[in-house]
Short mmCIF file of C-alpha atoms in Angstrom, two decimals:
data_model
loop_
_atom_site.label_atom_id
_atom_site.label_comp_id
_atom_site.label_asym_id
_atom_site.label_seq_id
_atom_site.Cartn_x
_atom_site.Cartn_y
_atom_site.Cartn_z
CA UNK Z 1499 0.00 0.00 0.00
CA UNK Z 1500 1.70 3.43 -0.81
CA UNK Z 1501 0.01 6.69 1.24
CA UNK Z 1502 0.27 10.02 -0.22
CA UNK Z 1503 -0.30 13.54 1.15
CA UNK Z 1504 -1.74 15.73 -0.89
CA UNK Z 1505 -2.13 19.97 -0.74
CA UNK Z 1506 -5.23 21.12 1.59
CA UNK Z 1507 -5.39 23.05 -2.27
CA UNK Z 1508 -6.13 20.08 -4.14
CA UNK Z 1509 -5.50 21.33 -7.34
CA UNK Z 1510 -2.05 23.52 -6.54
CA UNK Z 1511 0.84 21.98 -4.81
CA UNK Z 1512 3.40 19.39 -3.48
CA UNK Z 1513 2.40 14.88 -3.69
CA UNK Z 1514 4.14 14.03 -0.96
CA UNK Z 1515 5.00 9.67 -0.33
CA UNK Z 1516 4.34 9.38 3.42
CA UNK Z 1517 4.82 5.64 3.07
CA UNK Z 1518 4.58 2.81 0.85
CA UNK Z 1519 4.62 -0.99 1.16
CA UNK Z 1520 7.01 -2.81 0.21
CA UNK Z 1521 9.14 0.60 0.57
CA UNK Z 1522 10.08 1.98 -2.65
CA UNK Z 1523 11.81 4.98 -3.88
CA UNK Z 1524 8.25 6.77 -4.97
CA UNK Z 1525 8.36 10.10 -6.79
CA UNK Z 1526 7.20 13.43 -5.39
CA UNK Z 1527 4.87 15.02 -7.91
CA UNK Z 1528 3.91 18.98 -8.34
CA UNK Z 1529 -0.09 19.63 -9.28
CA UNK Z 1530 -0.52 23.00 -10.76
CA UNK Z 1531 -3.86 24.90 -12.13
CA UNK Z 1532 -3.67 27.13 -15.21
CA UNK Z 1533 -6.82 29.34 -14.83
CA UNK Z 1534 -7.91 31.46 -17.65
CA UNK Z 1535 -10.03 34.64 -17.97
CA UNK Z 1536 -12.90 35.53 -20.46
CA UNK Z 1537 -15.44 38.17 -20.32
CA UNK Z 1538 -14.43 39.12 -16.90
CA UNK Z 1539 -14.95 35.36 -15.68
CA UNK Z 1540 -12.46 33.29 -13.95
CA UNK Z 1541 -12.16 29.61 -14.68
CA UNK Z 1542 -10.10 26.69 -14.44
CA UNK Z 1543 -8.55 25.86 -18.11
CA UNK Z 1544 -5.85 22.87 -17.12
CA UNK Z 1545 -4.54 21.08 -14.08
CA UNK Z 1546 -1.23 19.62 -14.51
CA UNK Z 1547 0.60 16.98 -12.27
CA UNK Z 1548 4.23 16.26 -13.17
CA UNK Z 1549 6.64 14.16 -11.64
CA UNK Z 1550 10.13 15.71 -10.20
CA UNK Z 1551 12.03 13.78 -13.19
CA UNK Z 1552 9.29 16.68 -15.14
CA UNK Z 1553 7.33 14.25 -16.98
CA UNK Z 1554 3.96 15.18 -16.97
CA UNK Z 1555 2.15 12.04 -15.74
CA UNK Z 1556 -1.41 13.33 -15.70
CA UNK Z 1557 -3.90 16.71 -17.08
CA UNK Z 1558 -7.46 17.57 -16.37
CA UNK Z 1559 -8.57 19.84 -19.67
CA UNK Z 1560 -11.52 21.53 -17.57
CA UNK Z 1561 -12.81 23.71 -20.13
CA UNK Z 1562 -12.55 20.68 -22.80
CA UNK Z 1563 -13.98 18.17 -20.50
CA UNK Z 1564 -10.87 15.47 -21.11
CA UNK Z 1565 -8.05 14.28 -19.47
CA UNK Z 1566 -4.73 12.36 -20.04
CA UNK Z 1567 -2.35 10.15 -17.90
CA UNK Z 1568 0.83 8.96 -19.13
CA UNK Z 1569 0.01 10.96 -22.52
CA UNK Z 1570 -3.43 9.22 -23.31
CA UNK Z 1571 -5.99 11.65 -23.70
CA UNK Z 1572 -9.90 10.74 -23.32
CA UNK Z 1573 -12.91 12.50 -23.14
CA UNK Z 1574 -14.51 12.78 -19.90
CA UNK Z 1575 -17.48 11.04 -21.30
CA UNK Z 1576 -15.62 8.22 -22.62
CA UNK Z 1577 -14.20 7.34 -19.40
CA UNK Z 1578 -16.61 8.67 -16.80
CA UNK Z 1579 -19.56 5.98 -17.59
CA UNK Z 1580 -22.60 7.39 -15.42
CA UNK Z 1581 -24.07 6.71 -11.93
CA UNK Z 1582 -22.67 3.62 -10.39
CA UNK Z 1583 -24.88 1.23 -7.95
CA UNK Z 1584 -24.13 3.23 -4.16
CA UNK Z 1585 -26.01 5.77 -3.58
CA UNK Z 1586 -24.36 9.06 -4.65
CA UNK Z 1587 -21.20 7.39 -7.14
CA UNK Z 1588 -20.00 7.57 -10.42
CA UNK Z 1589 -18.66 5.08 -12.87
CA UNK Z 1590 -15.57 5.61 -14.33
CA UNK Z 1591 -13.36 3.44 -16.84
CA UNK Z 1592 -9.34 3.43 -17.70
CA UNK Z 1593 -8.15 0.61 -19.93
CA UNK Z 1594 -11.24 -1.93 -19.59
CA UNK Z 1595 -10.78 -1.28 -15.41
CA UNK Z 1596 -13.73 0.09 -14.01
CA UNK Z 1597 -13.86 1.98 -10.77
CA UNK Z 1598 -16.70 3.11 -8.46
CA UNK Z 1599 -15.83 6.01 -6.99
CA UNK Z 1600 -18.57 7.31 -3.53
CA UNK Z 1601 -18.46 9.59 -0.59
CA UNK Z 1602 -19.44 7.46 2.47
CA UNK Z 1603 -19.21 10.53 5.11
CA UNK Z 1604 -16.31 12.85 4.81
CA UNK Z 1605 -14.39 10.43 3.09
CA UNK Z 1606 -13.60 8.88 -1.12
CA UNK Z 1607 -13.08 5.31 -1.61
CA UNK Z 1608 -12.64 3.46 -5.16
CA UNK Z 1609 -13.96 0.29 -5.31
CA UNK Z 1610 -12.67 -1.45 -8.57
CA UNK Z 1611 -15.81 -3.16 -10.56
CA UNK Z 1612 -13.16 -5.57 -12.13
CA UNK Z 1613 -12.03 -7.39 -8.73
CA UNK Z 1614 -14.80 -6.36 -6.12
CA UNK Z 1615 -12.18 -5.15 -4.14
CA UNK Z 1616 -11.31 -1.31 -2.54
CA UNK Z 1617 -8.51 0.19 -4.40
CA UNK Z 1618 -8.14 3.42 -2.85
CA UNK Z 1619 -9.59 5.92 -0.08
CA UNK Z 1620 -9.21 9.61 0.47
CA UNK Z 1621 -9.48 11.39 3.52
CA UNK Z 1622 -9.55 15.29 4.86
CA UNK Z 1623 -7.39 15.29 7.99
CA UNK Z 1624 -7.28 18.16 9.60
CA UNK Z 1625 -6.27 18.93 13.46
CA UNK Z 1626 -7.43 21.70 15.76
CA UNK Z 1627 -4.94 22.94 17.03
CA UNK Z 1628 -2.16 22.49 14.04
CA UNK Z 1629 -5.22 23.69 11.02
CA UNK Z 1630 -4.67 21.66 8.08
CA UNK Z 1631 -3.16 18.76 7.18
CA UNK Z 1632 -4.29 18.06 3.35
CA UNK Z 1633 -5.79 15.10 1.85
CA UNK Z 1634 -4.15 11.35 2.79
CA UNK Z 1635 -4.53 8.78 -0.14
CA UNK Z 1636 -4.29 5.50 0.07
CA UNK Z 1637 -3.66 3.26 -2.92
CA UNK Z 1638 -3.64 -0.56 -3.10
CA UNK Z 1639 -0.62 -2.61 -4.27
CA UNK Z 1640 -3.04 -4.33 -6.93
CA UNK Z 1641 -2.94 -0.43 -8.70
CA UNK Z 1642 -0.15 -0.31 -11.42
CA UNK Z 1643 1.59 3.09 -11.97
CA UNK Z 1644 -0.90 4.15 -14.79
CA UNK Z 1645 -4.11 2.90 -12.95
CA UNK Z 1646 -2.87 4.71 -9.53
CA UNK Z 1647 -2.26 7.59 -11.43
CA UNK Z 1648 -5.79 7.02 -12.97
CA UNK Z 1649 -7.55 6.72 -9.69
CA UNK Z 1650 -5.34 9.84 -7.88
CA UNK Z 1651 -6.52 11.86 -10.93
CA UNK Z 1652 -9.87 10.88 -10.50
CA UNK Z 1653 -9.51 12.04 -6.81
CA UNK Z 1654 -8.78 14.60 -7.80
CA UNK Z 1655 -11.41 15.65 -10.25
CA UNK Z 1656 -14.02 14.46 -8.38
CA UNK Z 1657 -13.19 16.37 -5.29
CA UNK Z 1658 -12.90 19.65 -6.72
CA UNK Z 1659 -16.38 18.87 -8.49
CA UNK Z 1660 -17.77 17.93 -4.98
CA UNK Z 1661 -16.35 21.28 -3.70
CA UNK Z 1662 -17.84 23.54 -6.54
CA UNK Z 1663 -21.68 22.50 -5.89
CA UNK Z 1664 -20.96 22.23 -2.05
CA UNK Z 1665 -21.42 24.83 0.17
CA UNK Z 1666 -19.10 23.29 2.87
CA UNK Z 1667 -15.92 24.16 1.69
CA UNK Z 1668 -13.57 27.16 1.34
CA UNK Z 1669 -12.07 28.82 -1.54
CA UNK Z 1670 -7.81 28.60 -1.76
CA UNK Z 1671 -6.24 31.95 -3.06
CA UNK Z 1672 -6.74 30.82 -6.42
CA UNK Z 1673 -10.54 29.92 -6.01
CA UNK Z 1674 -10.00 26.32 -6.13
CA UNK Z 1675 -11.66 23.91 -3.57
CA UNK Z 1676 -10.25 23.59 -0.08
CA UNK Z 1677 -11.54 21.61 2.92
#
């Protein structure tokens, strides 16, 4: 299993590995938002992850409505298939895997159609006294590179949807999403 920390601003800042199991080197990746401005409007045009070697390894295209990992590019409704069968989820698809992806509480977790199993989990952890902490992510060892990067980017996308049509969350400095 590898954890990751990601920024309280989900969609600008520093992956950190907190752990992973069986311990491997793992990369730290940056996540940056290009926003663009038309008619006076302010909106999100790309989100970027790239690893610290500077490959880019994933990119939402907001104002498109696609996104890439590892240089693959899909349309969001080629790979986002619909409402799944928990209350509240959505279907999504990389490769011929499937993924269920639901809120249960405060909490994401991925359950992957293909093996019945949970594949990942996201959590808010924040502490009184200390403020914020960011998101934790938890990815299972059945996840190769391109499908964790699949399911962190759908994390990712997801949560900032969650925070847009929510009125439980705060803006960052650059309007984005933060819990």
């Amino acid at each position: 299993m590898s954890i990751l920390c990601l920024p309280t601003d989900i969609l600008n800042g520093l992956v950190n590995v907190i752990s992973s199991s069986p311990p491997t080197p793992l990369p730290l990746y940056t996540i940056k938002t290009r926003r663009s401005s038309k008619f006076g409007l302010t909106g999100r045009q790309t989100t970027v992850s790239t690893h610290d070697s500077g490959e880019d390894v994933f990119q939402i295209y907001w104002s498109a409505r696609a996104l890439a990992v590892l240089g693959e590019k899909a349309a969001i409704t080629d790979v986002k298939l619909g409402t799944g069968k928990l209350p509240g989820s959505k279907l999504w698809v990389w490769k011929e895997q499937q993924y269920e992806i639901h809120r249960p509480g405060s909490s994401w977790k991925v359950l992957s159609i293909n093996s019945g199993q949970t594949v990942a989990s996201m959590s808010f952890q924040y502490h009184l006294t200390e403020g914020s902490r960011g998101h934790t992510v938890r990815l299972s060892q059945s996840l190769d590179r391109e499908q964790g990067l699949f399911v962190l980017l759908i994390f990712i996308y997801t949560e900032a949807r969650w925070a847009e049509n929510n009125s439980a969350y705060r803006v960052g400095r650059h309007g984005d999403a933060m819990f």
